[in-house]
Tab-separated table of C-alpha atoms and ligand atoms in Angstrom:
chain	number	residue	atom	x	y	z
A	1091	MET	CA	0.159	-0.082	-0.128
A	1092	SER	CA	2.884	2.294	0.885
A	1093	GLU	CA	3.995	2.210	-2.969
A	1094	LEU	CA	0.499	3.177	-3.796
A	1095	ILE	CA	0.472	6.178	-1.430
A	1096	GLU	CA	3.965	7.298	-3.316
A	1097	ILE	CA	2.442	7.202	-6.441
A	1098	ALA	CA	-0.625	8.942	-5.595
A	1099	ALA	CA	1.363	11.897	-3.599
A	1100	GLN	CA	3.305	12.542	-6.592
A	1101	LYS	CA	0.324	12.718	-8.741
A	1102	ILE	CA	-0.825	14.731	-6.214
A	1103	ALA	CA	1.932	17.126	-6.325
A	1104	ALA	CA	2.182	17.114	-9.785
A	1105	ALA	CA	-1.365	18.099	-10.677
A	1106	SER	CA	-2.354	21.685	-12.100
A	1107	HIS	CA	-6.069	21.120	-12.179
A	1108	PRO	CA	-6.852	18.825	-8.826
A	1109	VAL	CA	-10.517	17.985	-7.966
A	1110	SER	CA	-11.636	16.383	-4.669
A	1111	PHE	CA	-15.178	14.520	-4.473
A	1112	SER	CA	-16.230	13.364	-0.844
A	1113	GLY	CA	-19.065	11.801	0.493
A	1114	ALA	CA	-20.114	10.789	4.319
A	1115	GLY	CA	-16.783	8.765	5.059
A	1116	LEU	CA	-14.867	11.872	4.638
A	1117	SER	CA	-16.951	13.078	8.195
A	1118	ALA	CA	-17.108	9.369	9.707
A	1119	GLU	CA	-14.004	10.106	11.971
A	1120	SER	CA	-15.524	13.734	13.156
A	1121	GLY	CA	-18.486	11.492	14.540
A	1122	ILE	CA	-20.970	11.895	11.680
A	1123	ASP	CA	-22.543	8.734	10.978
A	1124	THR	CA	-22.587	7.323	7.266
A	1125	PHE	CA	-25.670	6.508	5.218
A	1126	ARG	CA	-24.476	3.195	4.661
A	1127	GLN	CA	-21.864	1.237	6.905
A	1128	SER	CA	-18.916	-0.619	5.288
A	1129	ASP	CA	-19.169	-4.079	6.151
A	1130	ASN	CA	-15.893	-3.853	7.930
A	1131	ALA	CA	-17.237	-1.537	9.928
A	1132	THR	CA	-16.752	-1.861	13.930
A	1133	ASP	CA	-19.724	-2.238	16.153
A	1134	THR	CA	-19.022	1.241	17.867
A	1135	GLU	CA	-18.939	2.769	14.209
A	1136	LYS	CA	-22.265	1.117	13.787
A	1137	SER	CA	-24.792	3.650	15.170
A	1138	ALA	CA	-28.356	2.074	16.597
A	1139	LEU	CA	-30.405	5.139	15.119
A	1140	TRP	CA	-28.958	4.891	11.504
A	1141	SER	CA	-29.186	0.990	11.371
A	1142	SER	CA	-32.782	1.587	12.692
A	1143	PHE	CA	-33.993	4.213	10.207
A	1144	ASP	CA	-33.879	4.463	6.118
A	1145	PRO	CA	-32.535	7.257	5.173
A	1146	ALA	CA	-33.511	6.823	1.335
A	1147	LYS	CA	-37.274	6.955	3.025
A	1148	LEU	CA	-36.855	9.692	5.278
A	1149	ALA	CA	-34.734	11.864	2.890
A	1150	SER	CA	-37.516	12.158	0.784
A	1151	GLN	CA	-40.804	14.055	-0.089
A	1152	GLU	CA	-42.826	11.160	0.677
A	1153	GLY	CA	-40.968	10.548	3.900
A	1154	PHE	CA	-41.885	14.177	5.142
A	1155	SER	CA	-45.240	13.638	3.820
A	1156	ALA	CA	-46.039	10.970	5.534
A	1157	ASP	CA	-44.378	11.594	9.240
A	1158	PRO	CA	-43.040	15.299	9.068
A	1159	GLY	CA	-42.490	15.180	12.800
A	1160	MET	CA	-40.148	12.172	12.394
A	1161	VAL	CA	-37.918	13.772	9.304
A	1162	ILE	CA	-37.834	16.808	11.525
A	1163	ASP	CA	-36.573	14.993	14.521
A	1164	TRP	CA	-34.189	12.889	12.389
A	1165	TYR	CA	-32.502	15.858	10.858
A	1166	ASN	CA	-32.362	17.770	14.396
A	1167	TRP	CA	-30.760	14.699	16.001
A	1168	ARG	CA	-28.459	14.486	12.855
A	1169	ARG	CA	-27.569	18.832	13.900
A	1170	LYS	CA	-26.838	17.924	17.775
A	1171	THR	CA	-24.358	15.800	16.263
A	1172	LEU	CA	-22.782	18.207	13.985
A	1173	ALA	CA	-23.212	20.997	16.403
A	1174	ASP	CA	-20.391	19.272	18.549
A	1175	ALA	CA	-18.156	17.771	15.454
A	1176	VAL	CA	-14.960	19.024	14.564
A	1177	PRO	CA	-12.784	18.805	11.396
A	1178	ASN	CA	-10.907	15.727	11.150
A	1179	LEU	CA	-7.388	15.666	9.834
A	1180	ALA	CA	-8.888	14.912	6.276
A	1181	HIS	CA	-10.895	18.002	6.292
A	1182	GLU	CA	-7.693	20.040	7.526
A	1183	THR	CA	-5.424	18.538	4.769
A	1184	LEU	CA	-8.057	19.187	1.663
A	1185	GLY	CA	-8.832	22.424	3.611
A	1186	ARG	CA	-5.361	23.547	3.912
A	1187	GLN	CA	-5.156	23.213	-0.092
A	1188	ARG	CA	-5.373	26.207	-2.358
A	1189	GLY	CA	-6.014	25.737	-6.208
A	1190	TRP	CA	-8.393	22.871	-5.419
A	1191	VAL	CA	-12.214	22.576	-5.813
A	1192	HIS	CA	-13.971	20.404	-3.459
A	1193	ILE	CA	-16.941	18.710	-4.627
A	1194	THR	CA	-19.024	16.910	-1.866
A	1195	GLN	CA	-22.015	15.133	-1.330
A	1196	ASN	CA	-21.789	15.830	2.382
A	1197	VAL	CA	-24.473	18.375	3.685
A	1198	ASP	CA	-22.273	19.464	6.893
A	1199	ASN	CA	-19.768	22.440	6.877
A	1200	LEU	CA	-16.642	20.672	8.107
A	1201	LEU	CA	-14.458	20.979	4.933
A	1202	GLU	CA	-15.057	24.683	5.413
A	1203	ALA	CA	-14.236	24.592	9.376
A	1204	GLY	CA	-11.327	22.773	8.267
A	1205	GLY	CA	-10.016	25.338	6.002
A	1206	ALA	CA	-11.764	25.516	2.510
A	1207	TYR	CA	-12.835	28.578	1.155
A	1208	GLU	CA	-16.647	28.284	0.559
A	1209	GLU	CA	-16.222	29.408	-2.807
A	1210	ASP	CA	-14.145	26.339	-3.877
A	1211	VAL	CA	-16.427	23.705	-2.026
A	1212	LEU	CA	-19.228	22.837	-4.000
A	1213	HIS	CA	-22.718	20.904	-2.055
A	1214	LEU	CA	-23.955	18.688	-4.402
A	1215	HIS	CA	-26.804	17.739	-1.860
A	1216	GLY	CA	-27.284	20.784	0.162
A	1217	SER	CA	-26.743	22.063	3.419
A	1218	ILE	CA	-27.955	20.838	7.149
A	1219	LEU	CA	-27.497	24.281	8.196
A	1220	THR	CA	-30.472	25.921	7.009
A	1221	ASP	CA	-34.118	25.222	6.832
A	1222	ARG	CA	-36.130	26.403	3.612
A	1223	CYS	CA	-39.759	26.604	2.536
A	1224	ASN	CA	-40.735	23.231	1.288
A	1225	GLY	CA	-42.997	25.624	-1.061
A	1226	GLU	CA	-41.944	27.909	-3.978
A	1227	CYS	CA	-41.557	31.374	-1.814
A	1228	GLY	CA	-37.891	31.019	-1.299
A	1229	HIS	CA	-38.010	31.648	2.708
A	1230	LYS	CA	-34.842	30.330	4.474
A	1231	GLU	CA	-33.540	30.602	7.685
A	1232	VAL	CA	-29.996	29.865	9.546
A	1233	VAL	CA	-30.683	27.001	11.966
A	1234	ASP	CA	-28.960	27.000	15.605
A	1235	LEU	CA	-27.465	23.396	15.569
A	1236	HIS	CA	-27.173	23.156	19.323
A	1237	ASN	CA	-31.314	24.110	19.674
A	1238	PRO	CA	-32.895	23.833	16.141
A	1239	LYS	CA	-36.534	24.398	16.001
A	1240	GLY	CA	-38.873	21.771	15.638
A	1241	LEU	CA	-41.454	21.079	12.738
A	1242	ARG	CA	-43.282	24.301	11.604
A	1243	ASP	CA	-44.386	26.387	9.023
A	1244	CYS	CA	-42.874	29.033	6.668
A	1245	PRO	CA	-43.730	32.368	8.165
A	1246	GLN	CA	-43.986	33.746	4.627
A	1247	CYS	CA	-46.431	31.659	2.867
A	1248	GLY	CA	-47.562	28.804	5.589
A	1249	ARG	CA	-45.941	25.448	3.866
A	1250	ARG	CA	-43.524	23.753	5.796
A	1251	MET	CA	-40.280	24.382	6.727
A	1252	ARG	CA	-37.703	21.640	5.907
A	1253	PRO	CA	-33.887	21.200	5.938
A	1254	SER	CA	-31.926	22.872	2.611
A	1255	VAL	CA	-30.956	19.316	1.521
A	1256	VAL	CA	-31.616	17.519	-1.861
A	1257	TRP	CA	-33.514	14.773	-1.077
A	1258	PHE	CA	-34.276	11.555	-2.739
A	1259	GLY	CA	-36.172	12.375	-6.291
A	1260	GLU	CA	-35.290	15.994	-6.319
A	1261	SER	CA	-32.788	17.895	-8.614
A	1262	LEU	CA	-29.245	18.784	-7.538
A	1263	PRO	CA	-29.044	22.407	-7.413
A	1264	THR	CA	-28.293	23.512	-11.101
A	1265	ILE	CA	-25.180	25.769	-10.463
A	1266	ALA	CA	-23.452	23.610	-8.385
A	1267	LEU	CA	-24.090	20.449	-10.750
A	1268	ASN	CA	-22.943	22.443	-13.598
A	1269	ARG	CA	-19.709	23.750	-12.089
A	1270	ALA	CA	-19.182	20.215	-10.742
A	1271	THR	CA	-19.156	18.785	-14.287
A	1272	VAL	CA	-17.086	21.539	-15.803
A	1273	GLU	CA	-14.499	21.172	-12.859
A	1274	VAL	CA	-14.298	17.344	-13.306
A	1275	GLU	CA	-13.928	17.674	-17.355
A	1276	LYS	CA	-10.953	20.385	-16.793
A	1277	ALA	CA	-9.428	18.441	-14.162
A	1278	ASP	CA	-6.201	16.168	-14.254
A	1279	LEU	CA	-6.846	14.582	-10.648
A	1280	LEU	CA	-9.696	13.377	-9.079
A	1281	LEU	CA	-9.189	12.302	-5.158
A	1282	VAL	CA	-12.271	10.636	-4.259
A	1283	VAL	CA	-12.681	10.363	-0.397
A	1284	GLY	CA	-14.970	8.060	1.731
A	1285	THR	CA	-18.197	7.544	-0.823
A	1286	SER	CA	-19.712	4.416	-1.615
A	1287	ALA	CA	-20.512	6.010	-5.095
A	1288	GLN	CA	-23.939	4.756	-5.529
A	1289	VAL	CA	-26.276	7.825	-5.238
A	1290	TYR	CA	-26.632	9.509	-8.675
A	1291	PRO	CA	-25.987	11.838	-10.512
A	1292	ALA	CA	-23.464	12.861	-8.154
A	1293	ALA	CA	-21.645	9.316	-8.512
A	1294	GLY	CA	-21.552	10.004	-12.267
A	1295	LEU	CA	-18.415	12.122	-11.770
A	1296	ILE	CA	-16.292	9.507	-11.230
A	1297	PRO	CA	-17.273	7.744	-14.740
A	1298	PHE	CA	-17.069	10.896	-16.265
A	1299	ALA	CA	-13.401	11.622	-14.944
A	1300	ILE	CA	-12.186	8.335	-16.016
A	1301	GLU	CA	-13.977	8.804	-19.761
A	1302	SER	CA	-12.053	12.138	-19.852
A	1303	ASN	CA	-8.724	10.366	-19.118
A	1304	THR	CA	-8.467	11.808	-15.591
A	1305	ASP	CA	-6.150	10.293	-12.977
A	1306	VAL	CA	-8.659	9.143	-10.316
A	1307	ILE	CA	-7.442	8.232	-6.621
A	1308	ILE	CA	-9.540	6.591	-4.281
A	1309	VAL	CA	-9.701	6.634	-0.398
A	1310	ASN	CA	-11.834	4.411	1.371
A	1311	THR	CA	-12.253	1.962	4.084
A	1312	ASP	CA	-13.807	-0.427	1.815
A	1313	ARG	CA	-13.410	-1.138	-2.075
A	1314	SER	CA	-15.994	1.251	-3.633
A	1315	LEU	CA	-15.546	0.340	-7.243
A	1316	LYS	CA	-14.713	-2.176	-9.209
A	1317	PRO	CA	-10.533	-2.120	-10.370
A	1318	ASP	CA	-9.402	0.075	-13.618
A	1319	GLU	CA	-6.290	0.818	-14.494
A	1320	ASN	CA	-7.076	4.301	-14.593
A	1321	ILE	CA	-7.965	4.226	-10.831
A	1322	ILE	CA	-5.571	4.230	-7.696
A	1323	GLU	CA	-7.330	2.778	-4.633
A	1324	ILE	CA	-6.268	3.177	-1.146
A	1325	LEU	CA	-7.813	1.407	1.109
A	1326	GLY	CA	-7.487	3.184	4.614
A	1327	LYS	CA	-9.478	5.933	6.789
A	1328	ALA	CA	-9.021	9.402	5.062
A	1329	GLY	CA	-7.880	10.845	8.337
A	1330	ASP	CA	-5.052	8.570	8.345
A	1331	VAL	CA	-4.436	8.160	4.609
A	1332	LEU	CA	-4.858	12.266	3.224
A	1333	PRO	CA	-1.918	13.606	5.454
A	1334	GLN	CA	0.423	11.113	3.658
A	1335	LEU	CA	-1.242	11.696	0.406
A	1336	PHE	CA	-0.124	15.625	0.434
A	1337	LYS	CA	3.066	14.956	2.043
A	1338	TYR	CA	4.833	16.993	-0.921
A	1339	CYS	CA	2.291	19.733	-0.790
A	1340	PHE	CA	2.707	21.639	2.509
B	2898	BV8	C1	-32.397	12.846	-8.669
B	2898	BV8	C2	-28.926	14.586	1.523
B	2898	BV8	C3	-33.845	12.943	-10.350
B	2898	BV8	C4	-30.327	14.280	2.266
B	2898	BV8	C5	-28.649	12.465	-0.098
B	2898	BV8	C6	-29.619	7.870	-12.022
B	2898	BV8	C7	-29.529	9.038	-12.504
B	2898	BV8	C8	-30.296	10.020	-11.540
B	2898	BV8	C9	-31.024	9.438	-10.399
B	2898	BV8	C10	-30.790	8.346	-10.254
B	2898	BV8	C11	-30.263	7.324	-10.911
B	2898	BV8	N1	-30.611	6.318	-10.468
B	2898	BV8	C12	-31.206	6.441	-8.948
B	2898	BV8	C13	-31.369	7.588	-8.676
B	2898	BV8	C14	-32.382	8.209	-7.779
B	2898	BV8	C15	-31.574	8.567	-6.914
B	2898	BV8	C16	-30.462	7.483	-6.380
B	2898	BV8	O1	-28.990	7.865	-6.562
B	2898	BV8	N2	-30.530	6.853	-5.595
B	2898	BV8	C17	-29.779	5.503	-5.223
B	2898	BV8	C18	-29.898	5.264	-3.714
B	2898	BV8	C19	-29.728	4.526	-6.198
B	2898	BV8	N3	-31.046	10.006	-7.121
B	2898	BV8	C20	-31.728	10.590	-6.505
B	2898	BV8	O2	-32.874	10.662	-6.279
B	2898	BV8	C21	-31.212	12.546	-6.737
B	2898	BV8	N4	-32.171	13.160	-7.355
B	2898	BV8	O3	-31.720	12.085	-9.456
B	2898	BV8	O4	-33.562	13.707	-9.076
B	2898	BV8	C22	-34.829	14.008	-10.576
B	2898	BV8	C23	-34.212	14.879	-11.939
B	2898	BV8	C24	-35.585	16.084	-12.957
B	2898	BV8	C25	-36.190	16.142	-12.322
B	2898	BV8	C26	-36.434	15.650	-11.216
B	2898	BV8	C27	-35.935	14.866	-10.053
B	2898	BV8	C28	-31.062	12.714	-5.398
B	2898	BV8	C29	-29.975	12.380	-4.941
B	2898	BV8	C30	-29.727	12.984	-3.336
B	2898	BV8	C31	-30.258	12.204	-2.006
B	2898	BV8	N5	-29.814	13.240	-0.933
B	2898	BV8	N6	-28.441	13.097	0.746
B	2898	BV8	C32	-29.353	13.931	3.398
B	2898	BV8	O5	-28.294	14.303	3.866
B	2898	BV8	O6	-30.211	13.594	4.204
B	2898	BV8	S1	-28.038	11.409	-0.568
B	2898	BV8	C33	-26.828	10.742	0.482
B	2898	BV8	O7	-25.909	9.614	0.095
B	2898	BV8	C34	-25.864	11.794	1.261
B	2898	BV8	O8	-25.886	13.177	0.960
B	2898	BV8	C35	-24.588	11.193	1.292
B	2898	BV8	O9	-23.747	11.642	1.096
B	2898	BV8	C36	-24.804	10.097	-0.291
B	2898	BV8	C37	-23.934	9.498	-0.890
B	2898	BV8	O10	-23.517	8.267	0.205
B	2898	BV8	P1	-21.985	8.391	0.676
B	2898	BV8	O11	-21.456	9.872	1.111
B	2898	BV8	O12	-21.061	7.905	-0.325
B	2898	BV8	O13	-22.385	7.512	1.827
B	2898	BV8	P2	-22.400	6.073	2.207
B	2898	BV8	O14	-22.396	6.070	3.778
B	2898	BV8	O15	-23.010	5.779	1.216
B	2898	BV8	O16	-20.879	5.673	1.980
B	2898	BV8	C38	-19.985	6.058	2.875
B	2898	BV8	C39	-18.486	5.625	2.142
B	2898	BV8	O17	-17.290	6.044	3.311
B	2898	BV8	C40	-18.392	3.810	2.478
B	2898	BV8	O18	-17.895	3.292	1.030
B	2898	BV8	C41	-17.603	3.568	3.508
B	2898	BV8	O19	-16.359	2.596	3.044
B	2898	BV8	C42	-16.341	4.738	3.154
B	2898	BV8	N7	-15.970	5.233	4.736
B	2898	BV8	C43	-16.767	5.054	6.062
B	2898	BV8	N8	-15.827	5.326	6.901
B	2898	BV8	C44	-14.710	6.029	6.171
B	2898	BV8	C45	-14.838	5.498	5.093
B	2898	BV8	N9	-13.745	6.105	4.162
B	2898	BV8	C46	-12.558	6.791	4.277
B	2898	BV8	N10	-12.410	6.925	5.586
B	2898	BV8	C47	-13.304	6.462	6.603
B	2898	BV8	N11	-13.080	6.981	7.729
């Protein structure tokens, strides 16, 4: 594995248009539960709440209509976890880089808290840090992560308020997705960190990078993609591996 890390570290140091693409595994070492635990996750890494909730059901208009109180409680439980979370070494390693674009499926702000400029982070699945009107009026409110408000109506139009995340069946933010596509097309290196690459259209960025002859480096505790000669796959925790990958970049 150390030979792979050396090759990857040299590619990262030599990249002129590097892009990162991250998922829940990037924030796992900050105590934020992932959506789909990797098979080799230890019992402590598996959280009871997640194993008894189905995110695909709760993170959807159908789930919200069926039981809005449950959905808001689920998000507020996640918000309180995030309120006490700090960026891990992976967030800080990526956050320190300049000239990178960070495309993330994560709805937390730990990359920015780790030093990344807001304008360099593209959130394809929205943010858990604000609520918005579930209607079309555009009303938005910043959330107090330590003490988030419960289920309530939009003060502007009376429809329900919901987290500003992208639910299953909802379109991704056009500007973020278009910019992510352009950045991956321009990229000469794509660093994929902590994603099972199962959620589309975001996961489609990886095969798109391979088709664009971009070097792809994957960091994951689990095998996530079928082997490909254009992909360097490094098995390990993001917080352990990333500092080694950027050893020539400080
Ligand atoms: C849409 C926000 C259509 C909410 C989320 C093909 C094309 C287009 C759509 C589809 C398609 N096929 C199917 C679809 C529908 C669907 C989809 O992809 N379903 C999947 C389940 C098959 N997609 C959608 O619905 C999307 N919308 O397409 O709309 C449309 C078009 C026009 C008009 C109207 C509608 C919207 C998808 C967005 C859903 N929202 N999140 C919330 O957070 O509550 S998705 C959710 O999954 C999170 O964002 C999460 O980030 C994302 C992906 O999961 P991962 O991040 O990869 O996390 P996961 O747990 O899976 O994996 C973690 C990985 O980390 C593992 O591999 C593990 O081994 C690793 N790991 C763990 N610890 C570590 C680690 N690695 C390193 N270090 C560690 N320490």
